[in-house]
XYZ file of C-alpha atoms in Angstrom:
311
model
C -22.957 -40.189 -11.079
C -26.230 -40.515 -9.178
C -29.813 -40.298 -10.118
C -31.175 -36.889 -8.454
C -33.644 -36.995 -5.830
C -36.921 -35.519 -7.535
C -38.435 -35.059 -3.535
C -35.090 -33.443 -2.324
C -34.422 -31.129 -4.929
C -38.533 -29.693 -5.287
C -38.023 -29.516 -1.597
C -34.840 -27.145 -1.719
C -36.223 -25.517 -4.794
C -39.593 -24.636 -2.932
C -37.880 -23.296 0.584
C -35.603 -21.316 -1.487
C -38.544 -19.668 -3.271
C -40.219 -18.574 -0.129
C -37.151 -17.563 1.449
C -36.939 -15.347 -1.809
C -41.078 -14.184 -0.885
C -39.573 -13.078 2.595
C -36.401 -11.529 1.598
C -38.308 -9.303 -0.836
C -41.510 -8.648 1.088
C -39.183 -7.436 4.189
C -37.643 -4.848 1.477
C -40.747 -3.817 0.272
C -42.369 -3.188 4.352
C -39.609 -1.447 5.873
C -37.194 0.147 2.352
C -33.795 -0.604 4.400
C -31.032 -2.384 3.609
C -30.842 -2.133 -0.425
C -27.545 -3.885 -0.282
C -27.967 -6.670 2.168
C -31.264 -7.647 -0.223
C -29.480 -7.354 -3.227
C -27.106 -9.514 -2.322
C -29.343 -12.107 -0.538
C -32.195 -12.131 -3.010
C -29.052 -12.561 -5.980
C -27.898 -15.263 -4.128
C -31.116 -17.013 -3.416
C -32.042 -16.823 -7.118
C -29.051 -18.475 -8.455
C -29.721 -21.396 -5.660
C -33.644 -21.790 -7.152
C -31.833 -21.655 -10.418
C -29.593 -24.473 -9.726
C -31.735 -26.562 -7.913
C -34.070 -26.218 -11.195
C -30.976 -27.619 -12.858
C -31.327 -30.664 -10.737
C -34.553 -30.959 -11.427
C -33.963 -30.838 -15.164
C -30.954 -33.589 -14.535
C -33.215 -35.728 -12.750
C -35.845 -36.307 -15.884
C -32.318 -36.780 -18.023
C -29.139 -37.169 -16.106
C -27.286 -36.160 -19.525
C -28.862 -33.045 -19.575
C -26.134 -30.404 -20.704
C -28.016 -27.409 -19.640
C -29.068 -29.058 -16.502
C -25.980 -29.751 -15.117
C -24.270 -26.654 -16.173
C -26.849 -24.788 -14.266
C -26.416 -26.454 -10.914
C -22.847 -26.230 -11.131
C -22.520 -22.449 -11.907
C -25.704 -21.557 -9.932
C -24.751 -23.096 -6.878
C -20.982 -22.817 -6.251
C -21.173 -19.145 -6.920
C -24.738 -18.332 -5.076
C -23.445 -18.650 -1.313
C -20.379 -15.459 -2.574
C -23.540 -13.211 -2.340
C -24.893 -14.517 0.887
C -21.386 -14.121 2.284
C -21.400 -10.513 1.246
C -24.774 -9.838 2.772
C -23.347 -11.416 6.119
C -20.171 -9.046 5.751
C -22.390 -5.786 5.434
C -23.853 -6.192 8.988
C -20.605 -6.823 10.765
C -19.400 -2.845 11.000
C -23.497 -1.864 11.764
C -22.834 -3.979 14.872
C -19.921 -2.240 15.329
C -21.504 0.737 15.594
C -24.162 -0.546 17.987
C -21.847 -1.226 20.618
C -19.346 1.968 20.057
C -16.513 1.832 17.546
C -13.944 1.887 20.275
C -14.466 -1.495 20.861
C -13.303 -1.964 17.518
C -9.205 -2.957 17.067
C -9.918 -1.300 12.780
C -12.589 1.535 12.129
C -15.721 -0.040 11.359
C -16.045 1.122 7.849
C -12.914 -1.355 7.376
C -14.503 -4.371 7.737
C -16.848 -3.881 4.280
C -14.113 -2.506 2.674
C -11.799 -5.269 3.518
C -14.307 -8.217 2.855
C -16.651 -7.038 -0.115
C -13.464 -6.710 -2.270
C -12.072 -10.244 -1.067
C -15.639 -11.701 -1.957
C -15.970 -10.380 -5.000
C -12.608 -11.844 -5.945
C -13.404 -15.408 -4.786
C -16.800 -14.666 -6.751
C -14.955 -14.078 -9.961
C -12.875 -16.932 -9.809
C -15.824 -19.310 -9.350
C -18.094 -17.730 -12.339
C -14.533 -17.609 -14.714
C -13.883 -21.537 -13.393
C -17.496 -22.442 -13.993
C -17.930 -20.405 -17.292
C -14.643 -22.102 -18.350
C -15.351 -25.423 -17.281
C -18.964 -25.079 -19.112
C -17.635 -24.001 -22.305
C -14.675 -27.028 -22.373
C -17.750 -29.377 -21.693
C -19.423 -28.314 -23.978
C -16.801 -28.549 -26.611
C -15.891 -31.884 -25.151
C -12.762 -30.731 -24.245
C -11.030 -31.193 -20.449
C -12.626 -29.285 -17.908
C -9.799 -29.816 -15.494
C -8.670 -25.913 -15.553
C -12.143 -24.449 -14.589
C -12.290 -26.664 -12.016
C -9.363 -26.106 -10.608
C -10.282 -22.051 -11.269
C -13.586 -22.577 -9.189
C -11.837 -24.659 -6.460
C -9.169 -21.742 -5.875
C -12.335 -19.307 -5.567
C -13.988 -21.329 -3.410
C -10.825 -21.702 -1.316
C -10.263 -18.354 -1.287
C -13.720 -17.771 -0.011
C -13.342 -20.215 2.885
C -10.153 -18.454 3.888
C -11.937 -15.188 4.066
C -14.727 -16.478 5.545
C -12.653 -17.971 8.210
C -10.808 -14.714 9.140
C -13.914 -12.230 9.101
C -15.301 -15.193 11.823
C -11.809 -14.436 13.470
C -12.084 -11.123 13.205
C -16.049 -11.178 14.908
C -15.214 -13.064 17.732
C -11.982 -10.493 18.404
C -15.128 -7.759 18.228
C -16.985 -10.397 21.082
C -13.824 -10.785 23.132
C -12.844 -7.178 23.055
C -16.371 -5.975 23.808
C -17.019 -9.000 26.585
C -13.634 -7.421 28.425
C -14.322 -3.233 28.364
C -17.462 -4.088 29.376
C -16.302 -6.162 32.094
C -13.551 -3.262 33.304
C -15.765 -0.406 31.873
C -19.317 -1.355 32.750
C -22.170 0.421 30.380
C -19.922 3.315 29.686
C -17.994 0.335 27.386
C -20.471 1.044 24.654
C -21.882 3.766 22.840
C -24.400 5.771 24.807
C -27.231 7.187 21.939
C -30.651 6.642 23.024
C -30.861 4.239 19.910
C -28.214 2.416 20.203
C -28.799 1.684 23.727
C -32.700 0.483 22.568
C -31.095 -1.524 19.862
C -28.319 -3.587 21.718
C -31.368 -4.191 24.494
C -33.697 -5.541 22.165
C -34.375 -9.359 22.146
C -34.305 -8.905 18.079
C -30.930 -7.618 18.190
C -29.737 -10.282 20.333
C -31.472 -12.811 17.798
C -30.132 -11.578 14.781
C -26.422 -11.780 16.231
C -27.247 -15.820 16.684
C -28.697 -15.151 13.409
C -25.618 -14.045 11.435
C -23.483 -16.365 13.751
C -25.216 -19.269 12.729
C -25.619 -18.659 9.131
C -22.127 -17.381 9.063
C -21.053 -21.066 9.656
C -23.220 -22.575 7.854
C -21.565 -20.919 4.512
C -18.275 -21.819 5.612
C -18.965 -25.697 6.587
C -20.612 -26.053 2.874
C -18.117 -24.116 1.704
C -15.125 -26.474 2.825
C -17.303 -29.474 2.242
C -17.420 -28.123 -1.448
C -13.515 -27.116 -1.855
C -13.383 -30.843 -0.554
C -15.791 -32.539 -3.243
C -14.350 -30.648 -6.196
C -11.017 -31.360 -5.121
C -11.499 -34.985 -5.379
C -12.915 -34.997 -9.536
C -15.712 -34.997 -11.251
C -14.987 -39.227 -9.952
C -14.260 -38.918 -6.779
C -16.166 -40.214 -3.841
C -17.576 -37.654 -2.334
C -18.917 -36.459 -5.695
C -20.790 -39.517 -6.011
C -22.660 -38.663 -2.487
C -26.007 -37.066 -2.708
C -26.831 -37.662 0.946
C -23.531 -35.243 1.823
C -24.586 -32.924 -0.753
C -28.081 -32.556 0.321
C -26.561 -32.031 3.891
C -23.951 -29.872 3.733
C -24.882 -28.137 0.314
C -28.687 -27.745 0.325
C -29.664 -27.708 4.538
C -26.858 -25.571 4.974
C -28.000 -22.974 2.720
C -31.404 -23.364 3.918
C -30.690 -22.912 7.046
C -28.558 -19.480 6.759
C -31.442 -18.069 4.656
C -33.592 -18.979 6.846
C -31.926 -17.276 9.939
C -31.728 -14.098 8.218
C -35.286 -14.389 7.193
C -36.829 -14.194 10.914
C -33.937 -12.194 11.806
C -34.093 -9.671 9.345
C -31.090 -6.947 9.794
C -34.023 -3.927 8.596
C -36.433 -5.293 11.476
C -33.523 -5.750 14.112
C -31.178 -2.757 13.261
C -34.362 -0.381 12.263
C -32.953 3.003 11.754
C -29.558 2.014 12.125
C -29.917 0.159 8.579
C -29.146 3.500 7.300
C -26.905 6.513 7.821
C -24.180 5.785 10.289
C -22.991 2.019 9.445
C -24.190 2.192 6.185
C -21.541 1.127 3.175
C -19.015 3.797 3.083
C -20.827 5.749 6.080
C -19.905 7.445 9.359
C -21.370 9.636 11.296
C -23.241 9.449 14.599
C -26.056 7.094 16.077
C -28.710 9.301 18.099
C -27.294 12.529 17.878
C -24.001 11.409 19.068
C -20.580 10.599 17.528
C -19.671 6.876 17.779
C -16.119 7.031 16.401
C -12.933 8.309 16.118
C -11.750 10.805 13.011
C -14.964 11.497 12.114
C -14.818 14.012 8.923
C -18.597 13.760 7.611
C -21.943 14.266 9.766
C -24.686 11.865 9.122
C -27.218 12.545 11.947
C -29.631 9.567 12.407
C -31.748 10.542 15.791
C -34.130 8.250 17.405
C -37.388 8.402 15.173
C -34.564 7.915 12.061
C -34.452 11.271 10.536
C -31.264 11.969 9.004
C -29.100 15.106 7.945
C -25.868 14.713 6.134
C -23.021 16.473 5.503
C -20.085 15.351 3.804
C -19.862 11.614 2.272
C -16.889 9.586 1.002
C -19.385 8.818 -2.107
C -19.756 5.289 -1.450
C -23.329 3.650 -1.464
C -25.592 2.470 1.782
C -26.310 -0.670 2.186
């Protein structure tokens, strides 16, 4: 064990907080995207949470409460983050024309939200159980164990929804090649949004922070694998670097690149969580039962709905 880094911790502590400022202000400007700031403000919470943790371990390194907190707090906090990132990939989707898609774009949320959740309740259970056993001095070996299958699970999701994006690249990188502009969906607004330097940024965006959830995500599967004793446990410098900067970084990304400034009105209606419908007037999919009309200024009629919610 390792005496915290008072400087490190008040550092990660502090971004985290105004990442939390921008995450909420952005809601409060534009009033898109309920579910990608849920799930992005939850997640940043429970990281100032456990960094506060550290803090607490760092005046007394036996702190109970303290290091409870930063283990719960942050091995489940980057779940949410992940399901923010999953909520944008069927919006772009929809931006480029769902035919371009090898699944209908309403699959990818409801394939990856359920599979996140599920790695997200075997962390809390692990870390709930592992917090309880420590504190009744018992052997914590079955929470961890609990919280490293979650957090496996986790990176194996994460690493097929990245296969599954760059499939989406590849696929749209060739029609477009063969099919020219007529590869993508034709709406005046999604034609302005796929043009838009924002757009462009917030792909590099999700790309970006996408992998940086994954890397500290394996680095953690690796740490907890080795014991509460092992050596890479006993490394703040790769836990400051591949826990904290990593999460920085991805919340930082999605801070300046903002899917409610970049997508606009195509935050809501067609894409949305459980949504389709048409982009602009126009249909951008196949077996389209429901009509959610989003035209250019973002005024929206709807018809039927499958009931689920928007994110």
């Amino acid at each position: 064990m390792y005496r915290m880094s008072l400087a490190a911790n008040a550092t990660f502590a502090a971004l985290f907080g105004i990442s939390l400022i921008g995450f909420l202000a952005t809601y409060i400007f534009t009033r898109r995207g309920v579910a990608f700031t849920v799930a992005f403000v939850a997640g940043v919470i429970l990281e100032i949470l456990g960094y506060a943790g550290r803090l607490m371990s760092w005046k007394n390194q036996w702190d109970e409460n303290g290091f409870l907190m930063q283990i719960c707090c942050l091995t489940i906090a980057p779940a949410f983050l992940a399901a923010g990132i999953y909520l944008c990939l069927r919006r772009i989707v929809y931006v480029f024309g769902p035919e371009n898609s090898w699944i209908r774009p309403e699959m990818y949320t409801r394939i990856f939200i359920p599979c996140d959740v599920i790695s997200l309740v075997l962390q809390a259970v692990g870390g709930a159980m592992a917090s309880i056993a420590s504190h009744n001095g018992e052997s914590v070996e079955t929470g961890d164990n609990i919280m490293i299958a979650g957090l496996a699970f986790q990176v194996a999701t994460l690493l097929v929804f990245m296969a599954c994006s760059l499939d989406f690249a590849i696929r749209v990188y060739n029609r477009s090649r063969k099919l020219g502009s007529s590869a993508f969906d034709q709406s005046d607004l999604a034609r302005k949004t796929r043009n838009s330097w924002l757009f462009k940024g917030l792909l590099g965006a999700l790309a970006l922070s996408t992998i940086c959830i994954f890397w500290r995500s394996v680095f953690r599967v690796a740490e907890l694998s080795g014991g509460w004793e092992g050596e890479l446990m006993g490394r703040q410098d790769l836990f400051i670097g591949f826990e904290g900067v990593m999460i920085v970084v991805a919340c930082f990304a999605l801070n300046v690149f903002h899917p409610s400034v970049c997508f606009k009105e195509m935050m809501e209606g067609a894409g949305g969580f459980g949504k389709k419908g048409r982009v602009g007037g126009k249909k951008t999919g196949q077996n389209h039962h429901e009509t959610v009309v989003i035209d250019a200024a973002g005024g929206k009629s709807e018809g039927n709905s499958d009931g689920d919610m928007t994110a």
